Short mmCIF file of C-alpha atoms in Angstrom, two decimals:
data_model
loop_
_atom_site.label_atom_id
_atom_site.label_comp_id
_atom_site.label_asym_id
_atom_site.label_seq_id
_atom_site.Cartn_x
_atom_site.Cartn_y
_atom_site.Cartn_z
CA UNK A 1 0.00 0.00 0.00
CA UNK A 2 1.13 3.54 -0.73
CA UNK A 3 2.08 5.66 2.25
CA UNK A 4 0.54 8.76 0.60
CA UNK A 5 -2.82 9.73 -0.86
CA UNK A 6 -3.02 12.13 -3.83
CA UNK A 7 -5.82 14.70 -3.61
CA UNK A 8 -6.81 17.54 -5.90
CA UNK A 9 -7.20 20.94 -4.26
CA UNK A 10 -10.96 20.66 -4.67
CA UNK A 11 -10.82 17.33 -2.83
CA UNK A 12 -8.73 18.90 -0.07
CA UNK A 13 -11.32 21.67 0.23
CA UNK A 14 -14.24 19.25 0.29
CA UNK A 15 -12.54 17.03 2.88
CA UNK A 16 -11.72 19.98 5.13
CA UNK A 17 -15.22 21.47 4.95
CA UNK A 18 -16.97 18.14 5.49
CA UNK A 19 -14.77 17.25 8.46
CA UNK A 20 -15.27 20.63 10.11
CA UNK A 21 -19.03 20.40 9.62
CA UNK A 22 -18.98 16.89 11.07
CA UNK A 23 -17.54 18.19 14.33
CA UNK A 24 -20.20 20.87 14.49
CA UNK A 25 -18.58 23.99 13.04
CA UNK A 26 -21.08 26.42 11.51
CA UNK A 27 -21.02 26.66 7.68
CA UNK A 28 -19.53 30.15 7.44
CA UNK A 29 -16.72 29.22 9.84
CA UNK A 30 -16.13 25.87 8.11
CA UNK A 31 -15.66 27.55 4.74
CA UNK A 32 -13.27 30.19 6.08
CA UNK A 33 -11.22 27.74 8.13
CA UNK A 34 -11.05 25.20 5.31
CA UNK A 35 -9.53 27.76 2.95
CA UNK A 36 -6.52 28.26 5.23
CA UNK A 37 -5.95 24.50 5.23
CA UNK A 38 -6.25 24.35 1.45
CA UNK A 39 -3.70 27.17 1.23
CA UNK A 40 -1.31 25.29 3.51
CA UNK A 41 -1.48 22.08 1.46
CA UNK A 42 -1.38 23.94 -1.84
CA UNK A 43 1.71 25.92 -0.91
CA UNK A 44 3.68 22.99 0.49
CA UNK A 45 3.21 23.96 4.15
CA UNK A 46 2.09 20.58 5.46
CA UNK A 47 2.14 21.57 9.12
CA UNK A 48 -0.52 24.18 8.31
CA UNK A 49 -2.54 22.04 5.91
CA UNK A 50 -4.92 19.13 6.51
CA UNK A 51 -2.99 18.18 9.65
CA UNK A 52 -4.70 21.14 11.27
CA UNK A 53 -8.03 19.34 10.97
CA UNK A 54 -6.90 17.15 13.86
CA UNK A 55 -6.04 20.26 15.86
CA UNK A 56 -9.32 22.02 15.03
CA UNK A 57 -11.42 18.94 15.77
CA UNK A 58 -9.78 18.54 19.18
CA UNK A 59 -10.35 22.21 20.01
CA UNK A 60 -14.01 21.96 19.02
CA UNK A 61 -14.60 18.74 20.95
CA UNK A 62 -12.96 20.18 24.06
CA UNK A 63 -15.36 23.12 24.06
CA UNK A 64 -12.59 25.67 23.53
CA UNK A 65 -14.16 27.11 20.37
CA UNK A 66 -17.58 28.72 19.85
CA UNK A 67 -18.91 26.74 16.89
CA UNK A 68 -21.32 29.39 15.57
CA UNK A 69 -19.83 32.67 16.84
CA UNK A 70 -20.85 35.80 14.93
CA UNK A 71 -17.98 38.35 14.74
CA UNK A 72 -18.85 41.88 15.90
CA UNK A 73 -17.09 44.76 14.13
CA UNK A 74 -16.51 48.14 15.80
CA UNK A 75 -14.47 51.31 15.19
CA UNK A 76 -12.68 52.46 18.35
CA UNK A 77 -10.87 55.26 16.45
CA UNK A 78 -10.60 56.75 12.97
CA UNK A 79 -7.77 54.46 11.88
CA UNK A 80 -8.70 51.43 13.97
CA UNK A 81 -10.98 48.44 13.47
CA UNK A 82 -11.82 45.96 16.20
CA UNK A 83 -13.50 42.61 15.72
CA UNK A 84 -14.76 40.62 18.69
CA UNK A 85 -14.67 37.05 17.43
CA UNK A 86 -16.87 35.74 20.24
CA UNK A 87 -14.57 32.79 20.86
CA UNK A 88 -14.73 31.51 17.29
CA UNK A 89 -11.88 30.75 14.91
CA UNK A 90 -9.94 33.80 13.70
CA UNK A 91 -10.54 33.28 9.98
CA UNK A 92 -14.14 34.50 9.95
CA UNK A 93 -13.30 37.42 12.25
CA UNK A 94 -10.59 38.54 9.82
CA UNK A 95 -12.99 38.26 6.89
CA UNK A 96 -15.49 40.41 8.78
CA UNK A 97 -12.99 43.16 9.56
CA UNK A 98 -10.97 43.18 6.36
CA UNK A 99 -13.24 45.44 4.21
CA UNK A 100 -13.25 48.21 6.82
CA UNK A 101 -9.50 47.82 7.42
CA UNK A 102 -8.82 48.27 3.70
CA UNK A 103 -11.16 51.28 3.49
CA UNK A 104 -9.54 52.99 6.48
CA UNK A 105 -6.02 52.30 5.15
CA UNK A 106 -6.91 53.90 1.82
CA UNK A 107 -8.57 56.86 3.53
CA UNK A 108 -5.78 57.61 5.98
CA UNK A 109 -2.73 55.87 4.57
CA UNK A 110 -2.47 53.50 7.53
CA UNK A 111 -4.92 51.53 9.67
CA UNK A 112 -4.90 48.67 12.14
CA UNK A 113 -7.22 45.76 12.81
CA UNK A 114 -7.40 44.13 16.24
CA UNK A 115 -8.97 40.68 16.38
CA UNK A 116 -10.02 39.76 19.92
CA UNK A 117 -11.61 36.70 21.49
CA UNK A 118 -10.48 34.47 18.62
CA UNK A 119 -9.01 30.98 18.48
CA UNK A 120 -5.90 30.85 16.31
CA UNK A 121 -4.22 27.74 14.90
CA UNK A 122 -3.15 28.77 11.40
CA UNK A 123 -0.35 30.57 9.61
CA UNK A 124 -0.68 34.34 9.10
CA UNK A 125 0.58 34.55 5.52
CA UNK A 126 -2.84 34.00 3.87
CA UNK A 127 -4.08 37.16 5.58
CA UNK A 128 -1.19 39.44 4.63
CA UNK A 129 -1.10 37.96 1.13
CA UNK A 130 -4.76 38.85 0.66
CA UNK A 131 -4.09 42.44 1.72
CA UNK A 132 -0.98 42.69 -0.48
CA UNK A 133 -2.97 41.42 -3.45
CA UNK A 134 -5.29 44.36 -2.80
CA UNK A 135 -2.31 46.72 -3.11
CA UNK A 136 -1.61 47.26 0.59
CA UNK A 137 1.51 46.63 2.64
CA UNK A 138 0.58 44.46 5.62
CA UNK A 139 2.08 43.30 8.91
CA UNK A 140 0.40 40.74 11.20
CA UNK A 141 1.27 39.05 14.48
CA UNK A 142 -0.34 36.92 17.18
CA UNK A 143 0.71 35.23 20.44
CA UNK A 144 -0.22 31.61 21.15
CA UNK A 145 0.22 29.36 24.21
CA UNK A 146 3.35 29.62 26.36
CA UNK A 147 5.42 26.92 24.71
CA UNK A 148 8.71 28.77 24.11
CA UNK A 149 11.52 29.62 26.52
CA UNK A 150 13.21 33.03 26.33
CA UNK A 151 16.85 33.07 25.29
CA UNK A 152 18.94 32.14 28.30
CA UNK A 153 16.08 30.26 29.96
CA UNK A 154 14.53 26.81 29.68
CA UNK A 155 10.95 27.37 30.92
CA UNK A 156 8.09 28.44 28.61
CA UNK A 157 7.08 32.11 28.57
CA UNK A 158 6.33 33.00 24.95
CA UNK A 159 4.14 31.50 22.31
CA UNK A 160 5.52 30.62 18.90
CA UNK A 161 4.42 34.21 18.16
CA UNK A 162 4.47 34.38 14.36
CA UNK A 163 5.05 37.56 12.36
CA UNK A 164 3.94 37.93 8.73
CA UNK A 165 4.61 40.68 6.19
CA UNK A 166 3.19 41.30 2.74
CA UNK A 167 4.34 43.71 0.01
CA UNK A 168 2.43 44.25 -3.26
CA UNK A 169 4.35 43.73 -6.50
CA UNK A 170 3.19 44.93 -9.92
CA UNK A 171 2.69 41.97 -12.25
CA UNK A 172 3.99 39.39 -9.77
CA UNK A 173 2.98 37.47 -6.66
CA UNK A 174 3.26 39.64 -3.54
CA UNK A 175 6.44 39.41 -1.49
CA UNK A 176 5.33 37.59 1.65
CA UNK A 177 7.14 36.10 4.61
CA UNK A 178 5.72 34.41 7.66
CA UNK A 179 7.81 32.92 10.42
CA UNK A 180 7.45 31.88 14.01
CA UNK A 181 9.76 33.61 16.44
CA UNK A 182 10.43 30.13 17.81
CA UNK A 183 13.15 28.03 16.20
CA UNK A 184 10.47 26.07 14.32
CA UNK A 185 6.68 25.90 14.15
CA UNK A 186 5.16 23.71 16.86
CA UNK A 187 3.24 21.84 14.18
CA UNK A 188 6.54 20.79 12.63
CA UNK A 189 7.60 19.16 15.89
CA UNK A 190 4.22 17.44 16.11
CA UNK A 191 4.64 16.07 12.57
CA UNK A 192 8.04 14.66 13.56
CA UNK A 193 6.42 13.00 16.57
CA UNK A 194 3.71 11.44 14.40
CA UNK A 195 6.34 10.14 11.97
CA UNK A 196 8.63 8.81 14.71
CA UNK A 197 11.50 11.05 13.60
CA UNK A 198 14.04 12.78 15.83
CA UNK A 199 14.36 16.57 15.77
CA UNK A 200 17.55 18.67 15.87
CA UNK A 201 18.81 19.20 19.42
CA UNK A 202 18.62 23.00 19.06
CA UNK A 203 14.82 23.07 18.67
CA UNK A 204 13.99 22.76 22.34
CA UNK A 205 14.40 21.37 25.85
CA UNK A 206 12.79 18.53 27.76
CA UNK A 207 10.88 19.16 30.99
CA UNK A 208 14.15 19.16 32.95
CA UNK A 209 15.64 21.89 30.76
CA UNK A 210 18.00 19.62 28.80
CA UNK A 211 18.40 19.88 25.01
CA UNK A 212 16.53 16.98 23.42
CA UNK A 213 16.04 15.33 20.02
CA UNK A 214 12.82 13.64 21.19
CA UNK A 215 9.84 15.60 19.79
CA UNK A 216 7.51 14.35 22.53
CA UNK A 217 9.95 15.49 25.21
CA UNK A 218 10.23 18.97 23.68
CA UNK A 219 6.45 19.24 23.29
CA UNK A 220 6.25 18.53 27.03
CA UNK A 221 9.13 20.88 27.82
CA UNK A 222 9.98 24.10 26.01
CA UNK A 223 10.82 25.18 22.50
CA UNK A 224 13.63 27.61 21.71
CA UNK A 225 13.46 30.99 19.99
CA UNK A 226 15.22 31.41 16.66
CA UNK A 227 18.34 33.54 16.65
CA UNK A 228 18.61 33.34 20.43
CA UNK A 229 18.17 36.84 21.92
CA UNK A 230 16.92 38.32 18.64
CA UNK A 231 14.02 35.91 18.34
CA UNK A 232 13.37 36.33 22.04
CA UNK A 233 13.05 40.11 21.67
CA UNK A 234 10.69 39.76 18.71
CA UNK A 235 8.60 37.24 20.65
CA UNK A 236 8.28 39.74 23.51
CA UNK A 237 7.24 42.44 21.03
CA UNK A 238 4.45 40.20 19.69
CA UNK A 239 3.28 39.44 23.23
CA UNK A 240 2.94 43.17 23.93
CA UNK A 241 1.47 44.40 20.63
CA UNK A 242 -1.03 41.57 20.14
CA UNK A 243 -1.69 41.13 23.86
CA UNK A 244 -1.99 44.02 26.33
CA UNK A 245 -2.08 46.72 23.60
CA UNK A 246 -5.37 45.34 22.24
CA UNK A 247 -6.70 44.16 25.60
CA UNK A 248 -5.94 40.51 24.98
CA UNK A 249 -4.16 37.66 26.73
CA UNK A 250 -0.46 36.93 26.69
CA UNK A 251 0.64 33.41 25.75
CA UNK A 252 1.02 32.48 29.44
CA UNK A 253 -2.51 33.70 30.16
CA UNK A 254 -3.86 31.81 27.13
CA UNK A 255 -2.26 28.58 28.31
CA UNK A 256 -3.66 29.08 31.81
CA UNK A 257 -7.15 29.70 30.38
CA UNK A 258 -6.85 26.47 28.39
CA UNK A 259 -6.88 24.63 31.72
CA UNK A 260 -5.19 21.53 30.38
CA UNK A 261 -7.57 20.89 27.46
CA UNK A 262 -4.73 21.03 24.94
CA UNK A 263 -6.82 23.20 22.59
CA UNK A 264 -5.60 25.89 20.20
CA UNK A 265 -4.63 29.28 21.66
CA UNK A 266 -7.35 31.84 22.34
CA UNK A 267 -6.45 35.51 22.34
CA UNK A 268 -5.80 38.30 19.86
CA UNK A 269 -4.16 39.26 16.61
CA UNK A 270 -2.93 42.64 15.37
CA UNK A 271 -2.84 43.50 11.66
CA UNK A 272 -1.47 46.79 10.33
CA UNK A 273 -2.23 47.84 6.74
CA UNK A 274 -0.42 50.64 4.89
CA UNK A 275 -1.45 52.15 1.58
CA UNK A 276 1.54 53.18 -0.59
CA UNK A 277 -0.61 55.83 -2.27
CA UNK A 278 -1.33 57.34 1.12
CA UNK A 279 2.38 57.94 1.66
CA UNK A 280 3.39 58.68 -1.91
CA UNK A 281 0.34 59.88 -3.81
CA UNK A 282 0.75 59.74 -7.58
CA UNK A 283 4.38 58.60 -7.15
CA UNK A 284 3.38 55.30 -5.53
CA UNK A 285 3.73 53.25 -8.71
CA UNK A 286 7.17 54.72 -9.38
CA UNK A 287 8.48 53.82 -5.95
CA UNK A 288 6.93 50.34 -5.95
CA UNK A 289 8.80 49.79 -9.22
CA UNK A 290 12.03 50.88 -7.49
CA UNK A 291 11.45 48.18 -4.89
CA UNK A 292 11.72 45.60 -7.67
CA UNK A 293 15.45 46.37 -7.89
CA UNK A 294 15.81 45.01 -4.36
CA UNK A 295 14.10 41.75 -5.30
CA UNK A 296 16.19 41.49 -8.46
CA UNK A 297 19.40 41.96 -6.45
CA UNK A 298 18.37 39.10 -4.16
CA UNK A 299 17.37 36.69 -6.90
CA UNK A 300 20.14 37.74 -9.27
CA UNK A 301 22.79 36.11 -7.09
CA UNK A 302 20.92 32.82 -6.72
CA UNK A 303 19.17 33.59 -3.46
CA UNK A 304 15.42 33.04 -3.27
CA UNK A 305 12.71 35.32 -1.99
CA UNK A 306 10.96 33.95 1.09
CA UNK A 307 7.68 33.39 -0.77
CA UNK A 308 9.23 31.80 -3.87
CA UNK A 309 9.12 28.23 -2.57
CA UNK A 310 5.45 28.51 -1.72
CA UNK A 311 4.60 29.93 -5.12
CA UNK A 312 6.46 27.11 -6.87
CA UNK A 313 4.63 24.54 -4.75
CA UNK A 314 1.35 26.31 -5.54
CA UNK A 315 1.90 26.03 -9.28
CA UNK A 316 2.58 22.29 -8.96
CA UNK A 317 -0.38 21.66 -6.69
CA UNK A 318 -2.79 23.45 -8.99
CA UNK A 319 -1.79 21.04 -11.77
CA UNK A 320 -1.01 17.83 -9.90
CA UNK A 321 -2.81 18.07 -6.58
CA UNK A 322 -1.02 17.26 -3.32
CA UNK A 323 0.28 14.17 -1.54
CA UNK A 324 -1.10 13.61 1.95
CA UNK A 325 0.38 10.99 4.31
CA UNK A 326 -1.92 7.97 4.32
CA UNK A 327 -1.83 7.78 8.12
CA UNK A 328 -2.97 11.40 8.41
CA UNK A 329 -5.71 10.83 5.82
CA UNK A 330 -6.95 7.83 7.80
CA UNK A 331 -6.99 9.86 11.03
CA UNK A 332 -9.03 12.59 9.32
CA UNK A 333 -11.55 10.09 7.95
CA UNK A 334 -11.82 8.61 11.45
CA UNK A 335 -12.96 11.97 12.81
CA UNK A 336 -16.25 11.58 10.96
CA UNK A 337 -16.61 7.94 11.95
CA UNK A 338 -16.55 8.64 15.67
CA UNK A 339 -19.06 11.48 15.61
#
């Protein structure tokens, strides 16, 4: 038997939606959440693809997610949008706030969107890519659960605390990067555990604070930041900007509120959108074209842009579909069988 299953992107979408509906997620949420999983599989980001169905199903079954929450949009200030997600997944809350965020960014040159009371389990790049495709520069960040030790320590304080950035490019895919401030995404460690593979000894510590290559031990202990003190400083910045600044929980508070359920983090997300025309007026197109020289200088010496690998994987997936581990596929099918 093959150890993989080939699925078209439409089949990935149908599987994700059906599974989410099976565990009780309302239709609007199921569609929004499924699209982030399709994007993960399509762009070769397996730890953010269909694997996340297992994560979402567990969060829903544990009662950590409001299955039919209706996001509430408000305007606390001229350049600010706030969406109370009501304890639902973040995807629908972002969709609810995005039109007003874009309008305010175009009106004032810069605007910010605060998502509060949302459950977050996905990558941030789909959100900033959507804004960049609309011609805006975007920056997003969110805390998670306290899984990551600060540089110089071995006990969890930070979440994986991703940061994502999107830049519009004329006639090309937007320039997008998205990375955790931890040494690696937690989902990547979980995939190693599922596959029975060791991890590098610089990814994290066991519960006694010793470097470990055992993914299960690190998941029970603490992950490391990337770049030591630099990643640690960025992680602290995310905690502050997407936590207390918008009236939301830090990663430590999110983990405490989880109360041992092992569900996805609940808290906030901050998204800043900037309109080049707001800064540059009629000269915006000229200066965006100048930015292309930077990208050419990177690629001209054989280096790749951060989003290039995803775009290449996207082109293949749109033609050939994607390969999903057979064991993961079986676990996803089993979700429906036990409901």
